[in-house]
XYZ file of C-alpha atoms in Angstrom:
596
model
C -71.686 52.601 113.729
C -73.089 50.764 110.980
C -71.150 47.911 109.544
C -71.304 46.495 105.911
C -70.815 42.824 105.122
C -67.895 42.019 102.750
C -68.588 40.493 99.390
C -68.304 36.756 99.087
C -65.229 35.275 97.290
C -67.452 32.965 95.288
C -69.363 35.698 93.749
C -68.762 36.437 90.083
C -67.000 39.687 89.468
C -68.669 42.122 87.286
C -67.040 43.867 84.313
C -67.237 47.350 83.393
C -68.709 48.373 80.108
C -65.247 49.061 78.653
C -63.946 45.639 79.660
C -66.953 43.960 78.184
C -66.359 45.627 74.865
C -62.700 44.560 74.836
C -63.524 40.933 75.506
C -66.273 40.935 72.917
C -63.842 42.364 70.400
C -60.646 40.361 71.060
C -61.559 37.488 73.360
C -59.013 35.388 75.284
C -58.006 33.122 72.437
C -54.754 34.896 71.805
C -53.767 34.467 75.440
C -54.468 30.744 75.467
C -52.408 30.116 72.241
C -49.394 32.024 73.501
C -46.881 29.900 75.503
C -46.143 30.971 78.988
C -42.621 32.182 79.677
C -40.442 29.592 81.439
C -38.333 30.862 84.254
C -35.900 27.869 83.840
C -34.757 28.705 80.226
C -32.407 31.540 79.399
C -33.744 34.404 77.490
C -33.000 34.425 73.799
C -32.609 38.128 73.976
C -28.997 39.045 74.743
C -28.534 40.687 78.036
C -26.983 44.094 78.459
C -27.306 44.545 74.664
C -24.221 42.294 73.767
C -24.182 39.840 70.761
C -23.021 36.188 71.350
C -19.563 35.237 70.083
C -19.628 32.639 67.244
C -18.213 29.142 67.975
C -15.436 29.113 65.318
C -13.924 25.807 66.394
C -17.200 23.978 65.885
C -17.756 25.537 62.483
C -14.256 24.608 61.329
C -14.717 21.065 62.553
C -18.074 20.811 60.819
C -16.574 22.079 57.522
C -13.644 19.670 57.735
C -15.933 16.691 58.326
C -18.105 17.606 55.357
C -15.046 17.970 53.119
C -13.718 14.611 54.268
C -17.045 12.911 53.556
C -17.233 14.381 50.048
C -13.645 13.328 49.294
C -14.251 9.779 50.469
C -17.399 9.616 48.378
C -15.616 10.784 45.221
C -12.759 8.334 45.734
C -15.224 5.494 46.238
C -17.170 6.361 43.077
C -13.943 6.615 41.061
C -12.735 3.232 42.330
C -16.072 1.603 41.522
C -15.978 3.076 38.007
C -12.510 1.687 37.405
C -13.584 -1.705 38.663
C -16.674 -1.782 36.435
C -14.680 -1.010 33.277
C -12.028 -3.527 34.185
C -9.406 -1.069 35.334
C -6.493 -2.277 37.360
C -3.558 -0.946 39.212
C -0.112 -1.793 37.837
C 0.969 -5.282 38.827
C 3.420 -5.569 41.651
C 5.305 -8.390 39.940
C 5.349 -10.484 36.784
C 6.030 -14.176 36.323
C 7.265 -15.639 33.075
C 8.856 -18.774 31.692
C 12.449 -18.792 30.544
C 14.235 -21.568 28.729
C 14.558 -23.222 25.366
C 12.588 -25.698 23.288
C 9.862 -27.167 25.532
C 11.700 -26.909 28.881
C 10.999 -23.749 30.852
C 11.739 -22.335 34.287
C 9.332 -20.033 36.148
C 10.914 -16.680 36.976
C 9.294 -14.054 39.217
C 10.486 -10.495 38.862
C 9.371 -6.932 39.513
C 10.037 -6.068 35.866
C 8.886 -7.474 32.568
C 11.360 -9.671 30.653
C 13.610 -7.970 28.140
C 12.794 -10.621 25.533
C 9.362 -11.386 24.003
C 7.519 -13.771 26.304
C 4.167 -14.796 27.746
C 3.875 -13.301 31.246
C 1.586 -13.865 34.257
C 0.310 -10.921 36.308
C -2.157 -10.313 39.153
C -4.983 -7.883 38.402
C -6.571 -5.410 40.833
C -8.999 -8.072 42.045
C -6.174 -10.395 42.994
C -6.902 -12.751 40.077
C -4.088 -14.289 37.992
C -4.025 -13.330 34.322
C -1.535 -13.676 31.491
C -0.655 -11.757 28.353
C 2.153 -11.521 25.788
C 4.913 -9.000 26.368
C 6.831 -7.806 23.311
C 9.166 -4.970 24.353
C 8.465 -1.708 22.472
C 10.910 -1.198 19.657
C 11.381 -4.921 18.976
C 11.947 -5.665 15.309
C 8.967 -7.051 13.429
C 8.698 -9.851 12.675
C 10.291 -11.699 15.556
C 12.524 -14.659 14.850
C 10.703 -17.933 14.112
C 12.182 -19.456 17.275
C 10.786 -16.567 19.364
C 7.265 -17.032 17.980
C 7.431 -20.771 18.674
C 8.726 -20.103 22.195
C 5.826 -17.743 22.973
C 3.316 -20.402 21.925
C 5.067 -23.044 24.055
C 5.005 -20.658 27.023
C 1.335 -19.834 26.431
C 0.370 -23.502 26.584
C 2.328 -24.050 29.788
C 0.958 -20.954 31.505
C -2.630 -21.867 30.624
C -2.150 -25.366 32.032
C -0.604 -23.938 35.203
C -3.425 -21.454 35.772
C -6.085 -24.096 35.233
C -4.388 -26.379 37.717
C -4.068 -23.591 40.295
C -7.752 -22.729 39.952
C -8.802 -26.405 39.992
C -10.572 -26.065 36.658
C -10.729 -28.916 34.186
C -10.488 -28.603 30.423
C -14.098 -29.730 30.169
C -15.277 -26.646 32.076
C -13.805 -24.419 29.379
C -14.767 -26.372 26.301
C -11.910 -28.862 26.096
C -8.202 -28.418 25.598
C -8.509 -28.861 21.823
C -11.512 -26.612 21.186
C -10.195 -24.315 18.458
C -12.422 -21.366 19.363
C -12.310 -21.820 23.137
C -11.557 -18.479 24.796
C -8.986 -18.685 27.557
C -10.578 -16.843 30.525
C -7.138 -16.022 31.914
C -5.809 -14.285 28.788
C -5.765 -10.496 28.540
C -5.206 -9.045 25.078
C -2.233 -6.729 24.629
C -4.316 -3.570 24.129
C -6.314 -4.278 27.296
C -3.144 -5.155 29.193
C -1.689 -1.768 28.263
C -4.861 -0.013 29.411
C -4.772 -1.843 32.734
C -1.118 -1.078 33.347
C 0.203 -4.601 32.834
C 2.286 -3.558 29.813
C 3.871 -0.260 28.771
C 2.001 1.609 26.076
C 3.848 1.712 22.778
C 3.195 3.858 19.754
C 2.556 2.322 16.360
C 5.825 1.041 14.906
C 4.644 1.510 11.323
C 6.056 4.775 10.070
C 5.705 6.390 6.630
C 8.585 5.499 4.358
C 9.493 2.329 6.268
C 8.802 -0.869 4.355
C 6.839 -3.150 6.653
C 3.948 -5.171 5.222
C 3.006 -6.032 1.658
C 0.453 -3.394 0.710
C 1.509 -0.976 3.446
C 4.544 1.197 2.971
C 6.090 4.214 1.401
C 3.768 6.297 -0.743
C 4.333 5.482 -4.402
C 6.113 2.226 -3.526
C 4.820 -0.974 -5.093
C 3.614 -2.020 -1.628
C 1.648 1.177 -1.041
C -1.621 1.151 0.873
C -4.020 1.179 -2.089
C -7.386 1.470 -0.379
C -8.188 4.952 -1.649
C -8.016 6.295 1.900
C -5.371 8.642 3.191
C -3.231 7.550 6.099
C -5.027 9.885 8.518
C -8.476 8.839 7.259
C -8.126 5.070 7.680
C -8.855 3.579 11.073
C -6.840 0.897 12.823
C -8.053 -2.669 12.267
C -10.049 -4.111 15.158
C -8.942 -7.677 14.272
C -6.198 -8.816 11.938
C -4.037 -11.727 10.841
C -0.500 -11.211 9.543
C 1.193 -14.031 7.666
C 4.982 -14.007 7.994
C 6.574 -15.739 4.998
C 9.911 -16.349 6.703
C 10.560 -20.073 7.092
C 13.364 -22.458 7.899
C 12.047 -24.672 5.082
C 13.800 -24.083 1.758
C 10.817 -25.316 -0.223
C 8.249 -22.931 -1.637
C 5.249 -25.260 -1.496
C 4.659 -25.255 2.263
C 4.907 -21.469 2.377
C 2.278 -21.235 -0.362
C -0.035 -23.626 1.461
C 0.336 -21.728 4.730
C -0.286 -18.422 2.950
C -3.493 -19.617 1.277
C -4.760 -21.265 4.457
C -4.054 -18.174 6.554
C -5.930 -15.952 4.102
C -8.946 -18.264 4.039
C -8.975 -18.424 7.840
C -8.711 -14.635 8.142
C -11.689 -14.138 5.837
C -13.733 -16.718 7.736
C -13.003 -15.024 11.080
C -13.539 -11.477 9.818
C -9.918 -10.416 10.223
C -7.992 -7.980 8.072
C -5.163 -9.809 6.269
C -1.567 -8.659 5.867
C 1.587 -10.288 4.462
C 5.124 -9.780 5.735
C 7.947 -10.774 3.369
C 10.772 -8.992 5.216
C 12.931 -12.094 5.700
C 11.523 -14.375 3.012
C 14.293 -16.472 1.468
C 12.988 -15.858 -2.064
C 12.856 -12.058 -1.898
C 9.759 -9.905 -2.205
C 6.209 -11.172 -2.642
C 5.458 -8.862 -5.553
C 8.409 -10.203 -7.547
C 6.273 -13.273 -8.214
C 2.679 -12.237 -7.530
C 0.388 -9.306 -8.007
C -0.172 -7.264 -4.834
C -2.730 -8.884 -2.530
C -6.079 -7.339 -1.616
C -5.420 -4.600 0.923
C -7.795 -3.978 3.842
C -9.426 -0.581 4.301
C -7.938 -0.292 7.794
C -4.436 0.237 9.107
C -2.368 -2.563 10.657
C -1.947 -2.627 14.441
C 1.273 -1.771 16.305
C 3.937 -4.433 16.010
C 3.818 -5.366 19.699
C 0.058 -6.040 19.445
C 0.603 -8.842 16.899
C 1.118 -12.122 18.762
C 1.277 -15.783 17.672
C -0.815 -17.210 20.531
C -3.515 -17.697 21.690
C -5.830 -17.845 18.710
C -8.365 -15.562 20.410
C -5.896 -12.643 20.239
C -7.251 -9.669 18.319
C -4.142 -9.405 16.159
C -2.657 -12.762 15.235
C 0.678 -13.656 13.617
C 0.868 -16.892 11.614
C 4.011 -18.400 10.129
C 5.572 -21.771 9.422
C 6.940 -21.803 12.986
C 3.454 -21.357 14.507
C 1.624 -23.827 12.238
C 1.511 -26.538 14.952
C -0.710 -24.188 16.980
C -2.687 -22.378 14.279
C -3.158 -25.401 12.022
C -2.584 -28.203 14.523
C -4.775 -30.761 16.272
C -7.471 -28.317 17.402
C -7.728 -26.877 13.877
C -8.268 -30.290 12.323
C -10.796 -31.288 14.968
C -12.744 -28.136 14.165
C -12.622 -28.198 10.361
C -12.236 -31.878 9.541
C -15.374 -34.027 9.345
C -14.734 -37.018 11.567
C -17.698 -38.967 10.190
C -16.432 -38.892 6.611
C -13.549 -40.845 5.129
C -10.631 -40.047 2.853
C -10.555 -36.611 1.182
C -14.274 -36.020 1.835
C -13.413 -35.207 5.439
C -11.148 -32.404 4.212
C -13.761 -30.323 2.396
C -13.801 -27.414 4.881
C -9.990 -27.214 4.902
C -9.965 -27.433 1.112
C -12.413 -24.520 0.975
C -10.124 -22.321 3.082
C -7.196 -23.066 0.778
C -9.253 -22.386 -2.323
C -10.265 -18.983 -0.933
C -6.594 -18.112 -0.502
C -5.717 -19.429 -3.958
C -8.372 -17.348 -5.676
C -7.265 -14.156 -3.932
C -3.479 -14.506 -3.941
C -2.268 -16.812 -6.719
C -1.964 -14.322 -9.571
C 1.458 -14.154 -11.213
C 3.119 -10.778 -11.629
C 3.489 -9.120 -14.998
C 6.950 -10.670 -15.242
C 5.442 -14.062 -16.152
C 1.703 -13.421 -16.584
C 2.001 -12.682 -20.310
C 4.010 -15.844 -20.988
C 1.476 -17.888 -19.012
C -1.443 -16.641 -21.111
C 0.463 -17.298 -24.340
C 1.464 -20.809 -23.313
C -2.083 -21.825 -22.316
C -3.402 -20.455 -25.622
C -0.797 -22.519 -27.515
C -1.825 -25.714 -25.733
C -5.500 -25.046 -26.432
C -4.818 -24.559 -30.125
C -2.460 -27.495 -30.401
C -4.367 -30.090 -28.364
C -7.865 -29.104 -27.274
C -8.875 -27.716 -30.647
C -7.979 -31.127 -32.116
C -10.324 -32.907 -29.696
C -7.643 -34.006 -27.247
C -7.095 -33.524 -23.531
C -4.164 -32.213 -21.530
C -3.147 -34.219 -18.465
C -0.626 -32.626 -16.157
C 1.936 -34.924 -14.540
C 3.994 -33.614 -11.625
C 7.003 -35.707 -10.552
C 8.843 -34.703 -7.381
C 12.305 -36.091 -6.648
C 15.112 -34.492 -4.637
C 14.778 -34.658 -0.853
C 11.065 -35.546 -0.931
C 10.509 -39.294 -0.893
C 7.148 -41.084 -1.280
C 4.898 -42.156 1.587
C 4.346 -45.587 0.096
C 6.486 -48.032 2.045
C 8.162 -49.814 -0.856
C 9.350 -46.531 -2.379
C 10.269 -44.599 0.769
C 13.994 -44.780 -0.004
C 13.632 -44.233 -3.728
C 10.987 -42.731 -6.018
C 7.726 -43.863 -7.594
C 8.362 -45.401 -11.031
C 7.360 -43.429 -14.094
C 5.052 -46.250 -15.211
C 2.723 -45.494 -12.282
C 2.255 -41.921 -13.483
C 1.713 -42.950 -17.109
C -0.801 -45.657 -16.206
C -2.863 -43.243 -14.078
C -2.715 -40.558 -16.788
C -3.985 -42.956 -19.445
C -6.768 -44.204 -17.155
C -7.815 -40.606 -16.506
C -8.002 -39.833 -20.224
C -10.206 -42.883 -20.780
C -12.447 -41.966 -17.851
C -12.920 -38.353 -18.942
C -13.778 -39.284 -22.517
C -16.193 -41.940 -21.310
C -18.092 -39.365 -19.258
C -18.530 -36.949 -22.173
C -21.738 -36.913 -24.267
C -21.711 -38.895 -27.534
C -22.218 -35.752 -29.593
C -18.871 -34.279 -28.542
C -16.012 -34.515 -31.021
C -13.101 -36.177 -29.208
C -9.903 -37.849 -30.286
C -8.139 -39.606 -27.388
C -5.053 -40.039 -29.539
C -4.678 -36.242 -29.710
C -4.337 -35.994 -25.932
C -0.976 -35.039 -24.451
C 0.808 -35.237 -21.130
C 2.211 -31.972 -19.754
C 5.255 -32.801 -17.645
C 6.792 -30.832 -14.791
C 9.515 -31.967 -12.407
C 12.206 -30.599 -10.116
C 14.633 -33.143 -11.611
C 15.971 -32.161 -15.070
C 16.859 -35.792 -15.852
C 13.179 -36.783 -15.717
C 12.512 -35.035 -19.033
C 15.091 -37.270 -20.744
C 13.604 -40.549 -19.476
C 12.672 -42.779 -22.466
C 9.189 -43.516 -21.036
C 8.372 -39.817 -20.885
C 9.777 -38.597 -24.193
C 6.301 -38.219 -25.800
C 5.291 -35.803 -23.037
C 5.464 -32.044 -23.466
C 7.229 -29.734 -21.033
C 4.697 -27.697 -19.137
C 6.776 -24.581 -19.783
C 10.107 -23.770 -21.363
C 10.550 -20.198 -20.165
C 12.811 -21.168 -17.229
C 14.558 -24.543 -17.272
C 16.492 -26.156 -14.452
C 19.469 -27.808 -16.116
C 21.747 -30.616 -15.010
C 25.526 -30.256 -14.924
C 25.948 -32.317 -18.063
C 23.526 -30.076 -19.942
C 25.371 -26.947 -18.806
C 28.756 -28.383 -19.718
C 27.509 -29.401 -23.157
C 26.081 -25.932 -23.740
C 29.449 -24.357 -22.879
C 31.516 -26.901 -24.795
C 33.229 -28.254 -21.679
C 34.399 -31.836 -21.361
C 36.565 -33.787 -18.988
C 39.127 -34.640 -21.700
C 39.939 -30.999 -22.461
C 40.404 -29.970 -18.843
C 43.751 -30.138 -17.045
C 43.373 -32.680 -14.209
C 46.213 -31.023 -12.279
C 44.585 -27.599 -12.263
C 41.429 -26.698 -10.382
C 38.850 -25.002 -12.550
C 35.509 -23.964 -11.104
C 32.909 -25.961 -13.004
C 29.167 -25.767 -13.419
C 26.855 -26.754 -10.612
C 23.715 -28.408 -11.953
C 20.351 -29.304 -10.506
C 21.003 -33.053 -10.456
C 18.425 -35.251 -8.786
C 15.882 -32.544 -8.049
C 15.363 -29.969 -5.298
C 17.558 -30.372 -2.210
C 17.493 -27.896 0.659
C 21.253 -27.779 1.060
C 21.698 -27.037 -2.651
C 19.167 -24.225 -2.419
C 20.859 -22.530 0.564
C 24.179 -22.696 -1.257
C 23.000 -21.192 -4.551
C 25.357 -18.445 -5.708
C 27.644 -18.675 -2.666
C 30.780 -20.696 -3.400
C 33.043 -19.137 -0.780
C 35.136 -21.920 0.659
C 34.060 -22.864 4.161
C 30.994 -20.616 4.237
C 27.796 -21.920 5.765
C 25.922 -21.365 2.502
C 28.512 -23.329 0.558
C 27.974 -26.197 2.999
C 24.231 -25.947 2.452
C 23.493 -24.641 5.951
C 20.841 -21.975 6.444
C 22.020 -18.909 8.339
C 19.116 -17.242 10.134
C 18.366 -13.690 9.026
C 21.353 -13.517 6.690
C 20.427 -11.569 3.589
C 21.379 -13.446 0.407
C 23.729 -11.795 -2.032
C 22.464 -10.317 -5.278
C 23.586 -13.331 -7.327
C 22.129 -15.818 -4.843
C 18.797 -14.005 -4.740
C 18.619 -13.921 -8.560
C 19.091 -17.696 -8.721
C 16.487 -18.285 -6.013
C 14.022 -16.130 -7.911
C 14.530 -18.232 -11.049
C 13.884 -21.437 -9.116
C 10.671 -19.998 -7.667
C 9.418 -18.639 -10.990
C 9.969 -21.988 -12.697
C 8.072 -23.790 -9.929
C 5.138 -21.358 -10.028
C 4.844 -21.473 -13.822
C 4.819 -25.280 -13.709
C 2.011 -25.230 -11.131
C -0.031 -22.677 -13.050
C 0.117 -24.584 -16.342
C -0.480 -28.012 -14.828
C -3.381 -26.589 -12.805
C -5.040 -25.403 -16.032
C -4.931 -28.898 -17.566
C -7.971 -31.187 -17.851
C -6.580 -33.470 -15.156
C -3.551 -33.879 -12.883
C -1.535 -36.921 -11.766
C 0.989 -36.559 -8.936
C 2.232 -37.912 -5.592
C 0.485 -36.428 -2.548
C 3.649 -36.611 -0.438
C 4.712 -33.561 -2.433
C 3.185 -30.287 -1.260
C 3.028 -29.193 -4.904
C 0.672 -32.103 -5.583
C -1.694 -30.925 -2.841
C -1.601 -27.379 -4.209
C -2.479 -28.745 -7.653
C -5.528 -30.406 -6.112
C -6.677 -27.012 -4.837
C -6.160 -25.550 -8.314
C -8.182 -28.335 -9.959
C -11.055 -27.594 -7.558
C -13.166 -29.664 -5.191
C -15.478 -31.007 -7.886
C -12.492 -32.054 -9.963
C -10.917 -33.884 -7.032
C -14.178 -35.672 -6.208
C -14.814 -36.578 -9.863
C -11.364 -38.096 -10.447
C -9.622 -35.256 -12.305
C -6.901 -35.243 -9.658
C -5.124 -38.555 -9.040
C -2.623 -39.494 -6.361
C -0.133 -42.277 -7.155
C 1.518 -42.335 -3.724
C 0.016 -44.664 -1.132
C -3.531 -44.836 -2.422
C -4.849 -42.019 -0.218
C -6.982 -39.088 -1.277
C -6.292 -35.369 -1.082
C -4.963 -34.013 2.207
C -3.989 -30.539 3.355
C -1.393 -30.307 6.101
C 0.124 -33.693 6.774
């Protein structure tokens, strides 16, 4: 039996012709690139032909987490946006000062005070801030005592916050820097936006008389800007001068009015006048309507007396110590100049107000023009000068020590007037035709007896349209005498203007009711004067204003600077006239001053 040897295992197998063709065509590359199946991993193909059940719990959880993340992100973005624009959550509590005069007690409460006050709050960053809270619906203007109280509170709160933050006055520009911004103050509009104060609608309504120049359509105080109510925009910054004052005199109100207007123009504020509780009546009874801004006044609760950086400021006689106090004089008075030269910037503010506001109404404007024309024809056309002499008596006594309990003698006025005439003529060119003897003194005084003084008889009355008469003059005009009256029977007699202007006489004009406050010469706050009383007050004011207007148009003025009317006359003469000696003070040897 023949046996065949088996093939060796190391021998290379041979391929058939068909296999060779397959390899040549496709090769083994596709086998090498394909992953080998793993027996340890489950097959991705469902067994027995069944589909896998979805994991609903995991999907719900995943959806909830995504929703939570998006919500947190939106809340975070919203909070950051509020923080960047200064937003704040409503304060949890408010602190304010309560009390009277300059003594206050700190009160912490969850609610704002029911009375106007400066209040402290904590903003959303935990920082202390303060603002002024005037409850919506409060009558405008506030009482003078309320405005003064707010300014007292503001000063105390600012001092308290500085002390609590360990900041010195030097770090914020000094305690008397007029334009220093208080970093702790939040303006009323911003405080409303941040939730510190309740938002109030504008209190100015059509048909309700509010500010001079803003009121009922067709009324003398109408908004005369040429814009309709819905076309004009609200003022971004404003200053409102409140003419109400506890002072019976008219001069200080006029000075405050002119100064406030000049300051408003310098600071770019719209200017408004409120005469609601003015003791003399309405502004336009005596003056032409003031220039009216092209914007609308702000809501009443946005107008605050302090601090000065407030967007909408209220100024009155009661707030003058803050608006026109130490910081004001340090800002506008030149410390390196002496006498009246240091007052030039303050003088300029007053002159701006004079030029814009001191225009008499038609009631007296025609007489004023006629009277000035008469004086020009009678005196100036003859080569003479007119020198106005203003003599104030009544309850205003001189600054000069030796006359503080009496009055400056008439000889002092006459001597200064004559020296002024000589000085003016000496400064004129030789070619001018002048006759010093043709010059005249124009006399104005609050005391009717001054006009009858023998030394002053050659002087001319500044105006004779409205005369303040003494009792003796009134009795003589009515044919009354003591001998014809029955001494055992009371007969109401005339009340004259003896001795000049006295506050108690003014408050009692036209009110003779026995025992009444007015009859005793006591001012009753916010009491409207009767028709007769108001008519008499108007006559007093018109006489005073006509005297000022005519004396201010003279070639020179002599007066006592302790009188506010004398300082107003200096403004009317002009800065160059004051510097060149055409305004002369006979009281104490000082130059022109503004607020004193």
